[in-house]
Backbone as a ProteinNet text record, in pm:
[ID]
protein_1_A
[PRIMARY]
XXXXXXXXXXXXXXXXXXXXXXXXXXXXXXXXXXXXXXXXXXXXXXXXXXXXXXXXXXXXXXXXXXXXXXXXXXXXXXXXXXXXXXXXXXXXXXXXXXXXXXXXXXXXXXXXXXXXXXXXXXXXXXXXXXXXXXXXXXXXXXXXXXXXXXXXXXXXXXXXXXXXXXXXXXXXXXXXXXXXXXXXXXXXXXXXXXXXXXXXXXXXXXXX
[TERTIARY]
97.9	1.5	85.4	40.1	128.4	126.5	215.8	238.4	131.1	108	-25	44.7	167.9	220.1	197.5	182.9	138.7	-3.2	-76.6	-241.6	-270.1	-194.3	-199.8	-172.8	-108.2	-63.5	-202.4	-172.7	-306.4	-357.5	-493.1	-533.4	-458.1	-429.5	-373.4	-230.5	-153.3	-15	-10.2	-112	-127.7	-166.5	-253.2	-292.6	-183.3	-103.7	5.6	131.8	144.3	235.9	181.9	44.6	-8.6	9.4	-32.9	-17.6	138.6	220.7	354.8	421	366.2	390.4	356	211.8	148.7	239.1	300.5	385.9	504.8	554.6	663.7	632.2	523.4	480.1	401.7	350.6	237.8	297.4	432.6	472.5	611.7	624.5	742.8	704.3	788.7	769.3	825.9	801	861	982.7	1061.6	1189.6	1277.9	1200.7	1255.5	1261.8	1210.5	1200.7	1276.1	1355.9	1436.5	1381.4	1409.5	1389.5	1420.7	1534.3	1605.3	1517.3	1464.4	1355.5	1242.4	1190.6	1079.6	1118.4	1215.7	1264.7	1266.3	1340.1	1367.8	1255.6	1150.2	1020.8	935	932.4	844	934.2	1054.9	1126	1133.1	1152.4	1148.4	1289.9	1320.1	1430.1	1424.3	1529.5	1523.4	1478.5	1502.2	1434.5	1286.2	1218	1079	1008.5	1077.5	1021.7	975.4	1084.5	1058.1	950.5	931.1	840.4	693.8	685.8	557.7	551.2	657.3	619.7	713.4	678.8	778.7	882.9	828	927.3	861.9	916	867	738.8	725.8	591.2	478	518.6	423.1	349.8	444.1	394.9	302.4	361.4	264.2	132.7	130.5	0.8	-99.9	-34.6	-111.5	-166.5	-102.2	-138.2	-253.1	-222.7	-316.6	-455.9	-447.2	-581.5	-671.3	-572.3	-635.3	-704.5	-643.2	-669.5	-801.8	-802.9	-923.6	-1038.5	-1041.8	-1143	-1211.8	-1119.9	-1155.7	-1239.5	-1146.8	-1212.4	-1363.4	-1367.2	-1505.5	-1601.5	-1565.4	-1656.9	-1690.6	-1620.9	-1627.7	-1699.6	-1676.5	-1765.3	-1900.3	-1912.5	-2047.9	-2118.5	-2075.8	-2145.6	-2211.6	-2130.2	-2182.5	-2270	-2256.4	-2370.2	-2504	-2481.5	-2614.8	-2670	-2604.2	-2666.9	-2743.6	-2691.2	-2729.9	-2842.8	-2809.3	-2909.9	-2886.1	-2771.6	-2748.2	-2598	-2559.2	-2428.6	-2337.9	-2385.1	-2311.4	-2309.2	-2422.1	-2402.6	-2328.9	-2341	-2253.4	-2120.9	-2073.6	-1936.4	-1888.7	-1975.8	-1933.4	-1910.7	-2010.2	-1986.3	-1860.8	-1843.4	-1698.9	-1584.2	-1598.5	-1472.5	-1450.4	-1550.9	-1559.1	-1498.5	-1528.2	-1468.9	-1328.5	-1291.7	-1152.1	-1071.2	-1122.8	-1052.5	-1042.2	-1117.7	-1119.7	-1020.7	-986.4	-899.1	-763.1	-729	-605.5	-499.2	-406.5	-289.6	-210.7	-233.6	-180.2	-263	-390.1	-492.7	-451.9	-512.7	-461.3	-534.9	-681.6	-732.2	-677.3	-604.3	-549.5	-418.8	-333.5	-225	-258.1	-379.3	-422.8	-436	-494.5	-522.8	-409.6	-310.5	-188.1	-115.3	-124.2	-72.3	-106	-239.1	-310.9	-274.3	-276.3	-238.3	-106.7	-6.4	132.8	134	71	106.6	11.6	-85.4	-190	-118.4	-39.6	41.7	155.7	189.2	287.8	217.3	90.7	30.4	-23.3	-61.3	-129.5	-282.4	-370.5	-502.2	-593.8	-530	-603.4	-731.8	-686.3	-789.6	-908.2	-853.6	-976.7	-1080.8	-1014	-1110.5	-1191	-1122.1	-1210.4	-1325.5	-1290.3	-1403.1	-1502.3	-1467.6	-1583.6	-1650.5	-1587.3	-1674.3	-1777.5	-1715.8	-1804.8	-1919	-1919.5	-2004.8	-2103.4	-2060.8	-2143.2	-2280.1	-2321.6	-2459	-2530.7	-2469.9	-2532.3	-2554	-2482.8	-2511.5	-2625.5	-2617	-2726.6	-2879	-2869.4	-2972.7	-3046.6	-2954.3	-3008.8	-3059.2	-2979.2	-3016.9	-3156.4	-3178.4	-3315.7	-3413	-3396.3	-3491.6	-3516.9	-3424.9	-3437.5	-3470.3	-3482.1	-3539.5	-3426.8	-3290	-3196.2	-3188.2	-3191.3	-3198	-3041.2	-2979.5	-2843.4	-2825.3	-2751.2	-2702	-2569.8	-2518.7	-2413.1	-2287.9	-2248.4	-2138.3	-2144.9	-2281.7	-2290	-2248.5	-2300.3	-2283.5	-2126.3	-2074.6	-1919.7	-1850.4	-1897.6	-1810.5	-1840	-1970.3	-2003.4	-1938.3	-1928	-1873.2	-1720.4	-1672.1	-1524.3	-1478.2	-1552.1	-1525.8	-1548.1	-1635.4	-1674.1	-1565.3	-1551.6	-1443.5	-1310.8	-1277.9	-1145	-1122.2	-1245.5	-1240.3	-1226.7	-1309.7	-1301.6	-1162.8	-1105	-964.8	-862.9	-892.5	-803.4	-834.3	-953.3	-991	-938.4	-939.2	-867.4	-740.2	-658.2	-531.7	-496	-588.7	-541.4	-558.1	-652.7	-676.6	-567.2	-526.1	-440.8	-285.8	-256.9	-123.1	-82	-175.5	-132.5	-178.4	-221.2	-292	-386.2	-473.4	-581.3	-671.8	-730	-829.6	-967.2	-1049.9	-1156	-1253.3	-1280.8	-1359.7	-1329.3	-1207.4	-1175.8	-1204.5	-1189.1	-1228.1	-1372.4	-1445.3	-1595.4	-1638.7	-1579.6	-1618.3	-1594.1	-1505.1	-1468.5	-1577.4	-1615.1	-1736.8	-1871.6	-1888.6	-2007	-1998.2	-1869	-1889.6	-1893.1	-1835.8	-1838.7	-1992.5	-2053.6	-2205.5	-2287.8	-2263	-2338	-2293.9	-2163.1	-2133.9	-2179.6	-2179.6	-2217.9	-2374.5	-2453.1	-2583.2	-2645.6	-2572.8	-2631.1	-2576.3	-2477.3	-2450.1	-2540.6	-2581.1	-2677.7	-2807.3	-2853.7	-2978.6	-2942.6	-2852.3	-2816.8	-2817.6	-2747.7	-2747	-2887.5	-2974.8	-3102	-3200.9	-3187.8	-3270.8	-3212.5	-3096.1	-3038.8	-3106.8	-3109.9	-3162.7	-3306.3	-3373.1	-3528.4	-3549.2	-3458.3	-3474.3	-3447.2	-3352.7	-3325.2	-3442.9	-3484.4	-3623.4	-3727.4	-3751	-3848.9	-3855	-3716.2	-3706.7	-3720.3	-3724.9	-3712.6	-3871.6
-141.7	-3	128.7	225.4	349.5	419.6	472	576.6	674.2	726.8	825.8	956.7	984.9	1097.3	1119	1019.1	1015.3	1050.8	980.1	1009.2	1142.1	1210.1	1342.3	1459.5	1417.5	1515.9	1567.5	1679	1756.5	1670.2	1669.9	1586.4	1596.1	1718.6	1755.8	1698	1713.7	1641.1	1503.9	1444.3	1294.4	1233.6	1299.9	1259.1	1264.9	1372.6	1394.7	1285.3	1243.9	1152.3	1017.7	979.5	857.8	828.4	918.8	930.7	925	987.5	961.3	832.2	772.9	627.8	537.1	560.3	460.8	469.1	573.3	597.6	493.4	477.7	407.7	250.1	233.7	80	8.9	73.8	16.5	-87.2	-68.9	-188.8	-222.8	-218.9	-290.7	-376.9	-477.6	-557.2	-491.2	-517.4	-454.8	-477.7	-577.2	-623	-528.5	-495.1	-382	-238.9	-220.9	-81.6	-52	51.9	92.6	211.4	249.6	362.7	486.5	465.8	581.5	613.9	519.7	542.9	622	587.6	652	802.2	819.3	957.4	1040.7	993.3	1073.6	1105.1	996.3	1031.7	1129.1	1132.1	1220	1347.3	1356.9	1460.6	1497	1384.7	1412	1361.6	1387.2	1329.8	1191.5	1125	969.6	958.8	1037.1	1026.5	1042.6	1117.4	1130.9	999.6	936.6	807.7	722.1	702.2	623	687.4	823.1	880.3	843.8	812.5	774.5	634.8	535.8	405.6	323.7	198.9	122.6	63.4	22.3	-33.4	-29.4	-89	-84.9	-155.4	-276.9	-375	-278.7	-184.6	-97.5	-22.6	45.8	131.4	47.5	-57.1	-150.8	-181.7	-227.1	-251.5	-133.4	-43.7	108.3	130.7	106.9	135	31.2	-91.3	-204.1	-158.3	-131.5	-109.7	9.9	109.7	213.9	159.2	91.2	20.4	-63.4	-139.9	-239.3	-155.9	-54.3	38.8	96.3	133.4	190.6	79.2	-46.4	-157.1	-178.9	-184.6	-235.2	-127.7	-4.6	113.9	103.4	75.1	88	-38.9	-151.1	-272.5	-275.4	-213.1	-208.2	-120.8	7.8	103.1	45.5	-46.3	-91.6	-206.9	-284.6	-383.6	-312.7	-222.6	-151.3	-81	-13.5	48.1	-62.8	-171.9	-272.3	-374.9	-398.6	-485.6	-642.5	-666.4	-796.7	-804.7	-926.3	-947.3	-952.6	-1014.7	-1042.2	-908	-833.9	-719.5	-613.1	-607.9	-524	-552.5	-671.3	-711.3	-672	-694.3	-653.8	-496.7	-406.7	-279.6	-234.4	-304.6	-279.3	-303.3	-395.3	-446.8	-333.6	-294.6	-199.2	-69.5	-26.7	74.5	76.6	-51.6	-80.2	-64.6	-103.7	-109.5	22	113.8	252.8	349.3	300.6	379.1	439	558.4	597.4	547	496.1	411.4	510.6	635.5	729.5	757	692.3	741	661.5	729.4	661.1	524	491.6	372.7	258.2	295.8	211.5	161.6	262.1	214.5	130.7	157.6	78.4	-62.1	-80.5	-213.6	-281.2	-213.5	-282.5	-318.9	-235.2	-259.7	-395.6	-407.6	-530.2	-648.9	-631.5	-757.6	-804.2	-718.3	-740.3	-820.7	-779.5	-851.6	-949.6	-960.7	-1093.8	-1203.9	-1182.5	-1278.7	-1321.1	-1240.4	-1277.4	-1343.1	-1405.9	-1464.1	-1391.1	-1258.6	-1193.9	-1156.1	-1221	-1230.9	-1111.9	-980	-864.8	-845.4	-840.2	-813.8	-910.9	-1027.5	-1156.3	-1129	-1099.2	-1068	-943	-850.4	-723.8	-747.1	-822.3	-853.7	-944.6	-1037.2	-1106.6	-1026.2	-941.5	-858.1	-761.7	-710.4	-616.9	-708.1	-824.4	-913.1	-979.8	-969.6	-1066.6	-1010.7	-892.1	-864	-854.6	-832.5	-844	-997.3	-1072.4	-1219.5	-1265.3	-1243.6	-1292.1	-1225.5	-1092.4	-1014.1	-1085.9	-1110.1	-1155.3	-1294.2	-1377.3	-1506.7	-1512.8	-1440.3	-1420.5	-1388.5	-1301.2	-1271.5	-1386.8	-1468.8	-1593.3	-1711.6	-1688.4	-1820.3	-1922.5	-1870	-1983.9	-2057.6	-2181.2	-2261.8	-2293.3	-2180.1	-2172.4	-2166.6	-2242	-2202.9	-2133.9	-2082.8	-1982.4	-2050.4	-2181.7	-2241.7	-2215	-2226.7	-2233.7	-2070.7	-1986.7	-1847.9	-1800.6	-1860.3	-1832.8	-1898.7	-2015.8	-2077.5	-1988.6	-1967	-1881.6	-1728.9	-1682.6	-1546.6	-1577.9	-1665.7	-1699	-1726.5	-1810.1	-1824	-1709.5	-1628.2	-1522.6	-1418.1	-1384	-1294.7	-1321.4	-1445.7	-1482.4	-1456	-1500.6	-1480.5	-1317.4	-1231.5	-1091.1	-1045.9	-1060.8	-1015.1	-1071.5	-1199.3	-1243.3	-1157.1	-1120.2	-1067.2	-909.2	-856.2	-710.8	-705.9	-811.2	-827.3	-845	-925.5	-955.9	-814.2	-717.7	-583.2	-487.6	-492.2	-370.9	-425.8	-538.1	-613.5	-689.4	-755.9	-834.1	-805.4	-680.3	-618.8	-714.4	-774.5	-868	-753.8	-795.1	-696.2	-719.8	-615.2	-623	-738.5	-743.3	-853.9	-985.7	-1011.5	-1144.4	-1185.3	-1077.6	-1071.4	-1100	-1017.9	-1037.2	-1166.4	-1218	-1361.9	-1467.8	-1447.4	-1527.1	-1521.1	-1384.8	-1367.8	-1434.1	-1442.5	-1488.9	-1652.3	-1709.5	-1840.5	-1867.6	-1777.5	-1804.5	-1783.2	-1692.2	-1663.8	-1802.7	-1829.8	-1984.1	-2087.3	-2108.7	-2203.6	-2202.9	-2077	-2065	-2071.4	-2022.8	-2023.7	-2178.2	-2258.2	-2393.5	-2461.5	-2427.2	-2492	-2454.8	-2317.2	-2283.5	-2357.7	-2372.6	-2445.5	-2606.1	-2665.1	-2793.7	-2819.2	-2703.7	-2716.1	-2716.6	-2616.6	-2599.6	-2737.3	-2794.4	-2908.5	-3001	-3028.7	-3131.8	-3111.1	-2975.5	-2974.7	-2993.9	-2968	-2993.5	-3141.1	-3209.8	-3352.7	-3418.9	-3355	-3404.2	-3382	-3283.5	-3217.8	-3321.2	-3362.2	-3424.9	-3581.5	-3627.2	-3759.4	-3755.7	-3648	-3652.2	-3662.1
-15.7	-4	-5.4	-83.2	-91.8	47.9	62.3	189	210	315.6	365.3	285.6	284.3	245.5	90.9	16.9	-132.1	-136.9	-69.1	-56	-17.7	57.1	111.8	17.4	-101.2	-207	-256.9	-308.7	-372	-488.9	-520.4	-624.7	-749.5	-788	-917.3	-911.6	-807	-803.9	-799.7	-728.9	-735.1	-840	-935.1	-1053.8	-1151	-1135.2	-1246.2	-1195.4	-1084.1	-1060.9	-1095.3	-1079.6	-1122.1	-1268.2	-1357.7	-1501.3	-1532.1	-1481.6	-1510.3	-1486.9	-1359	-1307.5	-1421.7	-1463.1	-1570.4	-1680.7	-1726	-1850.3	-1826.3	-1720	-1694.8	-1675.7	-1608.2	-1604.6	-1698.9	-1779.4	-1859.7	-1973.2	-2003.2	-2091	-2054	-1917.5	-1867.1	-1738.8	-1729.7	-1598.6	-1463.3	-1357.9	-1244.8	-1234.1	-1273.7	-1281.6	-1359.1	-1463.6	-1563.4	-1537.8	-1411.5	-1372.5	-1248.6	-1243.2	-1133.7	-1069.1	-932.2	-859.2	-929.6	-996.1	-1070.2	-1210.5	-1259.8	-1374.5	-1312.8	-1184.6	-1136.2	-1087.5	-1026.3	-976.9	-1096.6	-1180.3	-1304.1	-1375.4	-1399.2	-1442	-1382.5	-1246.3	-1153.3	-1141	-1173.9	-1128.7	-976.2	-900.8	-762.8	-711.5	-577.3	-512.4	-488.8	-483.2	-447.8	-309.5	-211.2	-87	-84.3	-174.7	-174.8	-229.5	-308.6	-346.3	-226.3	-140	-20.3	84.6	65.7	148.3	93.2	-25.5	-87.6	-115.9	-147.5	-174.4	-89.4	-55.2	6	-97.7	-215.1	-332	-452.2	-548.6	-693.8	-692.6	-627.5	-620.8	-555.6	-468.4	-413.9	-513.2	-602.1	-709.6	-819.5	-840	-924.4	-881.4	-755.2	-696.5	-695.2	-671.4	-657.2	-798.1	-898.9	-1046	-1084.2	-1025.5	-1092.3	-1011.2	-890.3	-820.6	-882.2	-926.8	-1015.4	-1146.7	-1205.9	-1329.9	-1333.3	-1209.4	-1192.1	-1161.7	-1086.2	-1088.3	-1212.4	-1309.1	-1427	-1531.3	-1518.3	-1595.2	-1533	-1407.8	-1353.1	-1388.5	-1388.1	-1424.4	-1576.1	-1645	-1800.2	-1855.2	-1809.5	-1853.7	-1795.9	-1657.4	-1608.2	-1683.8	-1731.6	-1808.5	-1928.2	-2015.1	-2118	-2104.1	-1986.3	-1951.4	-1907.8	-1848.3	-1810.9	-1917.9	-2008.3	-2129.7	-2221.8	-2244.1	-2322.7	-2269.8	-2126.5	-2039.7	-2104.4	-2179.1	-2230	-2210.7	-2165.5	-2137.1	-2245.8	-2348.4	-2467.5	-2561.9	-2576.4	-2641.4	-2573.4	-2430.2	-2352.6	-2356.4	-2379.9	-2395.4	-2527	-2641	-2749.2	-2763.1	-2698.6	-2709.4	-2630	-2513.6	-2445.8	-2529.8	-2602.6	-2682.4	-2791.7	-2861.1	-2951.6	-2907.4	-2782.5	-2722.9	-2698.6	-2648.2	-2633.4	-2758.7	-2868.3	-2999.1	-3045.4	-3007.8	-3059	-2979.9	-2862.7	-2773.8	-2849.1	-2809.8	-2849.3	-2771.8	-2839.9	-2751.3	-2653	-2664.1	-2571.8	-2456	-2454.6	-2364.2	-2223.3	-2108.2	-1979.8	-1975.4	-2030.4	-2016.3	-2110.1	-2217.7	-2300.1	-2218.8	-2151	-2090.3	-1977.9	-1901.4	-1779.9	-1840	-1945.1	-2010.7	-2030	-2088.4	-2109.6	-1983	-1887.9	-1758.9	-1699.8	-1688.1	-1640.7	-1744.6	-1872	-1963.2	-1930.9	-1908.2	-1893.2	-1769.1	-1648	-1533.3	-1514.8	-1593.6	-1595.8	-1659.4	-1750.9	-1835	-1735.4	-1637	-1520	-1409.4	-1408.7	-1307.9	-1209	-1256.2	-1159.9	-1203.9	-1113.5	-1170.4	-1154.4	-1139.8	-1104.7	-1200.8	-1339	-1435.3	-1434.9	-1438.2	-1425.7	-1315.2	-1201.4	-1074.5	-1089.9	-1148.3	-1167.1	-1270.1	-1382.1	-1477.4	-1416.7	-1344.5	-1270.7	-1180.1	-1113.3	-1016.9	-1105.2	-1209	-1303.1	-1375.2	-1392.2	-1461	-1358.9	-1214.2	-1128.3	-1115	-1091.3	-1076.1	-1200.2	-1319.2	-1455.6	-1477.1	-1454.5	-1493	-1396.5	-1268	-1187.1	-1216.2	-1253.7	-1296	-1426.6	-1532.5	-1648.4	-1638.2	-1565.6	-1506.1	-1436.8	-1355.7	-1301.7	-1401.1	-1489.9	-1593.6	-1697.5	-1719.6	-1804.9	-1728	-1598.4	-1514.7	-1513.9	-1513.3	-1521	-1372.1	-1383.1	-1241.2	-1197.4	-1176.8	-1130.7	-969.8	-933	-794.4	-793.2	-672.8	-652.6	-725.8	-722.4	-797.7	-944.3	-997.8	-1151	-1196	-1116.1	-1146.5	-1149.5	-1043.6	-1022.1	-1144.3	-1192	-1300.8	-1426.9	-1460.8	-1575.5	-1570.4	-1464.5	-1461.7	-1494.7	-1422.6	-1434.2	-1578.9	-1644.6	-1787.6	-1868.8	-1857	-1940.9	-1893.3	-1773.4	-1724.4	-1786.5	-1785.8	-1825.6	-1990.5	-2067.5	-2187.5	-2227.1	-2159	-2188.9	-2168.8	-2066.1	-2035.1	-2159.3	-2190.1	-2308	-2426	-2440.4	-2573.7	-2561.9	-2465.3	-2442.7	-2462.3	-2397.8	-2419.3	-2571.6	-2655.9	-2810.1	-2867.4	-2818.1	-2905.3	-2861.7	-2729.7	-2706.5	-2708.5	-2691.2	-2689.9	-2822.7	-2850.9	-2968.2	-3108.4	-3139.9	-3236.5	-3326.8	-3250.2	-3336.7	-3384	-3514.2	-3559.5	-3479.2	-3474	-3402.6	-3459.7	-3592.9	-3633.4	-3592.2	-3578.8	-3526.3	-3401.4	-3300.5	-3162.3	-3155.2	-3210.8	-3211.2	-3266.4	-3363.9	-3401.2	-3309.7	-3216.6	-3112.6	-3002.5	-2988.3	-2896.3	-2937.5	-3080.8	-3126	-3094.5	-3136.2	-3071.3	-2930.3	-2850.5	-2722.5	-2671.8	-2732.1	-2692.5	-2715.4	-2842.1	-2867.9	-2771	-2751.9	-2659.3	-2512	-2459.9	-2313.5	-2326.2	-2423.6	-2414.1	-2426.9	-2512.5	-2512.5	-2375	-2330.7	-2194.6	-2081.8	-2101.5	-1989	-1983.4	-2140.6	-2152.2	-2114.6	-2154.8	-2122.5	-1982.1	-1906.3	-1757.5	-1695	-1765.5	-1704	-1732.6	-1850.3	-1885.7	-1766.9	-1746.9	-1658.9	-1515.1	-1467.1	-1339.1	-1327	-1438.1	-1448.7	-1444.6	-1513.1	-1529.5	-1368.3	-1306.4	-1175.9	-1087.1	-1093.1	-1025.1	-1031.1	-1153.2	-1188.7	-1132.3	-1114.8	-1079.5	-913.1	-840.8	-703.2	-658.2
[MASK]
++++++++++++++++++++++++++++++++++++++++++++++++++++++++++++++++++++++++++++++++++++++++++++++++++++++++++++++++++++++++++++++++++++++++++++++++++++++++++++++++++++++++++++++++++++++++++++++++++++++++++++++++

């Protein structure tokens, strides 16, 4: 966790430092970044770094948390606007594909994608969180006979796929049509799985 002195900075200074840190971290691993890189980028004294942060990992965790909040808000906005989990996902991916590579959101997605590939599940968990309420709401509307575990598996599969799709768009230069084609196949597969699961539970209930 960042030191209180950093949080006590004026909003303008804190935001400026955060954006400068994102410029440094969004396309490099923690191991490739030094304290010298940071103090030069922020134009602060070396001693000030340790007044604000414990170490490099502390900075990375702070930036990841900021990025997670942004992802959650963005995906939830598209899900709420469409009222459909797959249409909302498509709208979100279209918005991602249209991002300026120099934008803060684009760099946040690069940051999460890089650290996710290094086994940090932050983006996956953020996406599951954003999808959670919408999945359950849509499931209730469709009368899905799901229990808690079913919802967790469904959210996990979809959340993981969405983060993979985002990474393909921002880090692997996939064309948007190819990613949306995958979404179409995923939509079909998950929908059929939901109906199969529902039929299975109905049959089990009838045998009792």
